[in-house]
Each structure stands twice: as structure tokens, then as C-alpha cells.
Short mmCIF file of C-alpha atoms in Angstrom, two decimals:
data_model
loop_
_atom_site.label_atom_id
_atom_site.label_comp_id
_atom_site.label_asym_id
_atom_site.label_seq_id
_atom_site.Cartn_x
_atom_site.Cartn_y
_atom_site.Cartn_z
CA ALA A 337 -6.45 -36.68 -6.74
CA ASP A 338 -8.69 -33.68 -7.17
CA MET A 339 -9.41 -32.44 -3.66
CA THR A 340 -11.82 -29.70 -4.84
CA CYS A 341 -15.21 -29.78 -3.09
CA GLN A 342 -18.00 -30.37 -5.53
CA PRO A 343 -21.68 -29.75 -4.78
CA ALA A 344 -23.88 -32.82 -4.38
CA ALA A 345 -25.79 -34.01 -7.47
CA ASP A 346 -29.16 -33.34 -5.84
CA ARG A 347 -28.19 -29.69 -5.19
CA ILE A 348 -26.98 -29.26 -8.80
CA ALA A 349 -30.25 -30.74 -10.01
CA ALA A 350 -32.33 -28.41 -7.77
CA CYS A 351 -30.43 -25.37 -8.92
CA SER A 352 -30.75 -26.41 -12.59
CA ALA A 353 -34.54 -26.64 -12.07
CA ALA A 354 -34.87 -23.14 -10.59
CA LEU A 355 -37.94 -21.40 -11.72
CA PRO A 356 -37.40 -18.32 -13.82
CA LEU A 357 -38.73 -15.09 -12.28
CA VAL A 358 -38.84 -12.32 -14.92
CA ILE A 359 -38.90 -8.72 -13.83
CA PRO A 360 -39.97 -6.30 -16.54
CA MET A 361 -37.31 -3.61 -17.32
CA PRO A 362 -38.17 -0.42 -15.48
CA THR A 363 -38.39 2.84 -17.29
CA GLY A 364 -38.36 5.36 -14.45
CA SER A 365 -40.83 3.50 -12.15
CA ALA A 366 -40.45 0.29 -10.23
CA THR A 367 -41.62 -2.95 -11.90
CA VAL A 368 -42.60 -6.19 -10.32
CA GLY A 369 -42.11 -9.81 -11.41
CA ARG A 370 -43.92 -12.65 -9.55
CA GLY A 371 -43.24 -16.29 -9.14
CA THR A 372 -45.48 -18.86 -7.39
CA ALA A 373 -44.91 -22.36 -6.10
CA VAL A 374 -46.51 -24.90 -3.76
CA ILE A 375 -43.96 -25.87 -1.10
CA SER A 376 -44.60 -29.12 0.78
CA ALA A 377 -43.59 -29.91 4.29
CA GLY A 378 -40.31 -31.66 4.98
CA ALA A 379 -36.66 -31.16 4.98
CA GLY A 380 -34.87 -29.34 2.23
CA LEU A 381 -31.48 -29.48 0.54
CA PHE A 382 -30.36 -25.98 1.54
CA SER A 383 -30.70 -23.85 4.58
CA ALA A 384 -30.53 -20.19 5.42
CA GLN A 385 -27.11 -19.55 6.86
CA CYS A 386 -28.23 -16.22 8.51
CA LEU A 387 -30.51 -18.42 10.69
CA LEU A 388 -27.57 -20.74 11.56
CA GLY A 389 -29.16 -23.46 9.47
CA SER A 390 -32.11 -23.83 11.79
CA THR A 391 -34.87 -23.59 9.13
CA GLY A 392 -34.33 -26.86 7.34
CA GLY A 393 -37.45 -26.58 5.26
CA ARG A 394 -38.02 -27.76 1.71
CA GLU A 395 -37.29 -24.88 -0.62
CA GLU A 396 -38.37 -23.55 -3.99
CA ILE A 397 -35.58 -21.80 -5.95
CA PHE A 398 -36.25 -18.87 -8.31
CA ARG A 399 -33.62 -17.54 -10.81
CA LEU A 400 -33.70 -13.87 -11.67
CA THR A 401 -31.53 -11.58 -13.67
CA VAL A 402 -30.72 -8.01 -12.62
CA PRO A 403 -29.97 -5.95 -15.73
CA MET A 404 -27.14 -3.45 -16.11
CA GLY A 405 -28.05 -0.13 -14.50
CA ALA A 406 -28.73 1.41 -11.17
CA TRP A 407 -31.34 -0.54 -9.23
CA ASP A 408 -32.57 -1.76 -5.82
CA LEU A 409 -34.09 -5.17 -5.57
CA LEU A 410 -37.00 -5.74 -3.21
CA LEU A 411 -38.24 -9.25 -2.42
CA THR A 412 -41.30 -10.36 -0.42
CA THR A 413 -43.59 -13.33 0.18
CA ASP A 414 -46.10 -10.94 1.68
CA SER A 415 -47.97 -11.04 -1.60
CA PRO A 416 -51.57 -11.70 -2.70
CA GLY A 417 -50.60 -15.09 -4.21
CA THR A 418 -49.28 -16.39 -0.88
CA ALA A 419 -51.91 -18.76 0.61
CA GLY A 420 -54.40 -17.57 3.21
CA THR A 421 -55.18 -14.28 4.93
CA ASP A 422 -53.34 -15.12 8.15
CA PRO A 423 -49.96 -13.28 8.07
CA LEU A 424 -48.61 -15.95 10.54
CA GLU A 425 -49.03 -18.75 7.95
CA PRO A 426 -47.22 -19.77 5.97
CA ASP A 427 -44.09 -18.84 7.91
CA THR A 428 -41.53 -18.20 5.16
CA VAL A 429 -37.79 -17.54 4.89
CA ILE A 430 -36.15 -15.86 1.85
CA TYR A 431 -32.48 -15.99 1.11
CA VAL A 432 -30.54 -14.96 -1.96
CA ARG A 433 -27.28 -16.21 -3.35
CA ARG A 434 -25.23 -15.42 -6.40
CA ALA A 435 -23.88 -19.00 -6.59
CA CYS A 436 -26.82 -21.33 -6.12
CA THR A 437 -25.03 -24.46 -5.07
CA ASP A 438 -22.26 -22.97 -2.93
CA THR A 439 -23.00 -23.45 0.74
CA SER A 440 -19.59 -22.66 2.22
CA THR A 441 -19.47 -19.73 4.67
CA ALA A 442 -15.90 -18.93 3.69
CA SER A 443 -16.93 -17.57 0.28
CA ALA A 444 -20.03 -15.90 1.73
CA PRO A 445 -22.45 -17.09 -1.01
CA MET A 446 -25.37 -16.00 1.13
CA GLU A 447 -25.61 -12.27 0.69
CA TRP A 448 -29.08 -11.52 1.95
CA CYS A 449 -31.66 -13.23 4.15
CA ASP A 450 -34.92 -12.55 5.98
CA ASP A 451 -37.21 -14.64 8.21
CA ASP A 452 -40.15 -12.63 9.58
CA ILE A 453 -41.31 -9.23 8.65
CA GLU A 454 -42.27 -8.80 12.26
CA ALA A 455 -42.03 -11.79 14.65
CA GLY A 456 -45.34 -12.88 16.00
CA VAL A 457 -47.26 -10.38 13.77
CA ASN A 458 -46.29 -11.17 10.13
CA GLN A 459 -44.13 -14.32 9.54
CA ARG A 460 -43.80 -13.79 5.87
CA SER A 461 -40.54 -12.43 4.63
CA ALA A 462 -39.32 -9.21 3.00
CA PHE A 463 -36.12 -7.33 2.36
CA GLU A 464 -34.32 -5.02 -0.03
CA ILE A 465 -30.94 -5.06 -1.61
CA LEU A 466 -29.77 -1.53 -2.20
CA ASP A 467 -27.67 -0.83 -5.25
CA VAL A 468 -27.73 -4.47 -6.38
CA ALA A 469 -25.12 -5.45 -8.93
CA ALA A 470 -26.12 -6.78 -12.35
CA GLY A 471 -26.18 -10.52 -12.98
CA ASP A 472 -28.03 -13.65 -12.01
CA LEU A 473 -29.37 -14.26 -8.47
CA PHE A 474 -30.99 -17.30 -6.91
CA ALA A 475 -33.80 -16.59 -4.49
CA PHE A 476 -34.65 -19.42 -2.12
CA VAL A 477 -38.07 -19.56 -0.45
CA GLU A 478 -38.65 -22.11 2.20
CA LEU A 479 -41.09 -22.85 5.02
CA TYR A 480 -39.61 -22.18 8.40
CA GLY A 481 -38.95 -25.46 10.18
CA GLY A 482 -40.16 -27.41 7.23
CA SER A 483 -43.81 -27.40 8.35
CA ALA A 484 -46.65 -26.55 6.00
CA PRO A 485 -49.95 -25.19 7.39
CA VAL A 486 -51.99 -27.65 5.24
CA ASP A 487 -51.29 -31.21 4.14
CA GLY A 488 -50.99 -30.37 0.40
CA GLY A 489 -48.31 -27.83 1.09
CA ALA A 490 -48.32 -23.97 1.17
CA ARG A 491 -48.81 -21.81 -1.89
CA VAL A 492 -46.21 -19.07 -1.79
CA GLU A 493 -45.74 -16.10 -4.15
CA LEU A 494 -42.40 -14.32 -4.36
CA ALA A 495 -42.66 -10.76 -5.60
CA ALA A 496 -39.45 -9.23 -6.93
CA THR A 497 -39.31 -5.50 -7.55
CA LEU A 498 -36.70 -3.55 -9.43
CA ARG A 499 -36.63 0.01 -8.29
CA PRO A 500 -34.59 2.60 -10.26
CA VAL A 501 -31.93 4.54 -8.47
CA LEU A 502 -31.88 7.96 -9.94
CA SER A 503 -29.09 10.53 -10.40
CA THR A 504 -29.10 14.19 -9.46
CA GLY A 505 -31.71 16.25 -11.42
CA ALA A 506 -34.04 13.37 -12.19
CA ALA A 507 -37.71 13.63 -11.39
CA CYS A 508 -38.40 11.40 -8.39
CA ASP A 509 -41.06 9.94 -6.11
CA PRO A 510 -40.95 11.32 -2.55
CA SER A 511 -42.48 8.09 -1.15
CA GLY A 512 -39.50 6.06 -2.52
CA ASP A 513 -41.96 3.39 -3.87
CA ASP A 514 -41.38 4.01 -7.58
CA ASN A 515 -37.73 5.06 -7.44
CA ARG A 516 -34.97 6.26 -5.13
CA CYS A 517 -32.48 9.08 -5.38
CA ALA A 518 -28.86 8.06 -5.25
CA MET A 519 -27.69 11.15 -3.32
CA GLY A 520 -30.44 11.53 -0.73
CA ASP A 521 -34.16 11.74 -0.19
CA CYS A 522 -36.49 12.99 -2.89
CA PRO A 523 -37.72 16.45 -1.68
CA VAL A 524 -41.54 16.70 -1.58
CA ALA A 525 -41.42 20.34 -2.63
CA THR A 526 -39.44 19.88 -5.91
CA ARG A 527 -39.74 16.17 -6.65
CA VAL A 528 -36.26 16.37 -8.20
CA CYS A 529 -33.30 14.33 -6.93
CA PRO A 530 -30.67 16.35 -5.13
#
């Protein structure tokens, strides 16, 4: 008998239904792609392993593709399309996997995760993946603890930014918003990567 563990059918279906999030190809400056969803209260199929599985909320899954090249990937739910002006609601969690359905800790499918930008101040989520490898990624957004601030669910916008990583001699942005130098900070005086 085949003793290989297989993902449950509901998880396979959820991953197959992942929403595409397209990030325009950068040409020297960072570009942003945005995906929105309404997430209702309740238990989900997946959980953020970095939080020891304690979130348990219903999730929305976004599929994005990182092109070949040198990039950083920045993800946040602290976006204009996320419902409300209160940074405490909705309380989101973002986690990213290369293999959507794989939940085993042994193969470390969860590569990145974030709960609060600042606990008690801004409970939306944000993080960056430096020098991200090309390929497909699955970004999961869920409501912490499975609770939505309103009965109809919470509108959440996931913003995904590709920031170019530049080589020595390239013109650069000292703020690091538009691009980042691979070999150190962009000098304000010269605006050329070291």
C-alpha cells in the first residue's frame, strides 16, 4: 500500500482556487500588485505555523509569481483597501509558502510569516523577503483567531511589492523604497550603489 501522505481534498481545492495576484515587472523602481478579498469569521483549513497554529482563522489564498532576476518581495495588509481606519481591525496574519498544500514542519513549507506590525498599535501584517527566489508563492491572509470585526466579514487588501536589488554602479534610491543595493546602503551623496 502507498504510505505517502496526501493533502486533504478540501486543501487541494482551496489551493486550486487561489486568487492570482499580478505584480507588474519592475524596470528600476519597485512595482506593486494588489489583491482584495472579503474574509468571513470562522475556522480555516490552514494555520500559520510561526504562531504555533493558534490563529485558526478562515483564510484567503493568493498565488503570485516572482520573475527571474534580483528582487525583494514586500507584503502587507496595511493597505488602503483593507476595511476601516482602525489599525487594530481587522487583525490579520500573513504567511507565505512555496508549496500551498504542504503543512508538515519537517519540509519547512512555511518560509515567512507575520502577525502584527506592532502589537496593540497596528494589528495588520507586513514583512519583506530579501533576495526572494524566482517561482510561484502562495500568500495566505487570515483573520487572527477567526473573528471578523463585522458580520459580513472583513475586506482585506494584500499589497505585494517587487523591489529591484541593484548591482554595483547602478543608480539607486537612498530611501530604499524604490530599490535596494545588493552590496550595501545607497549613498545619499552619490545615489550610486557601492
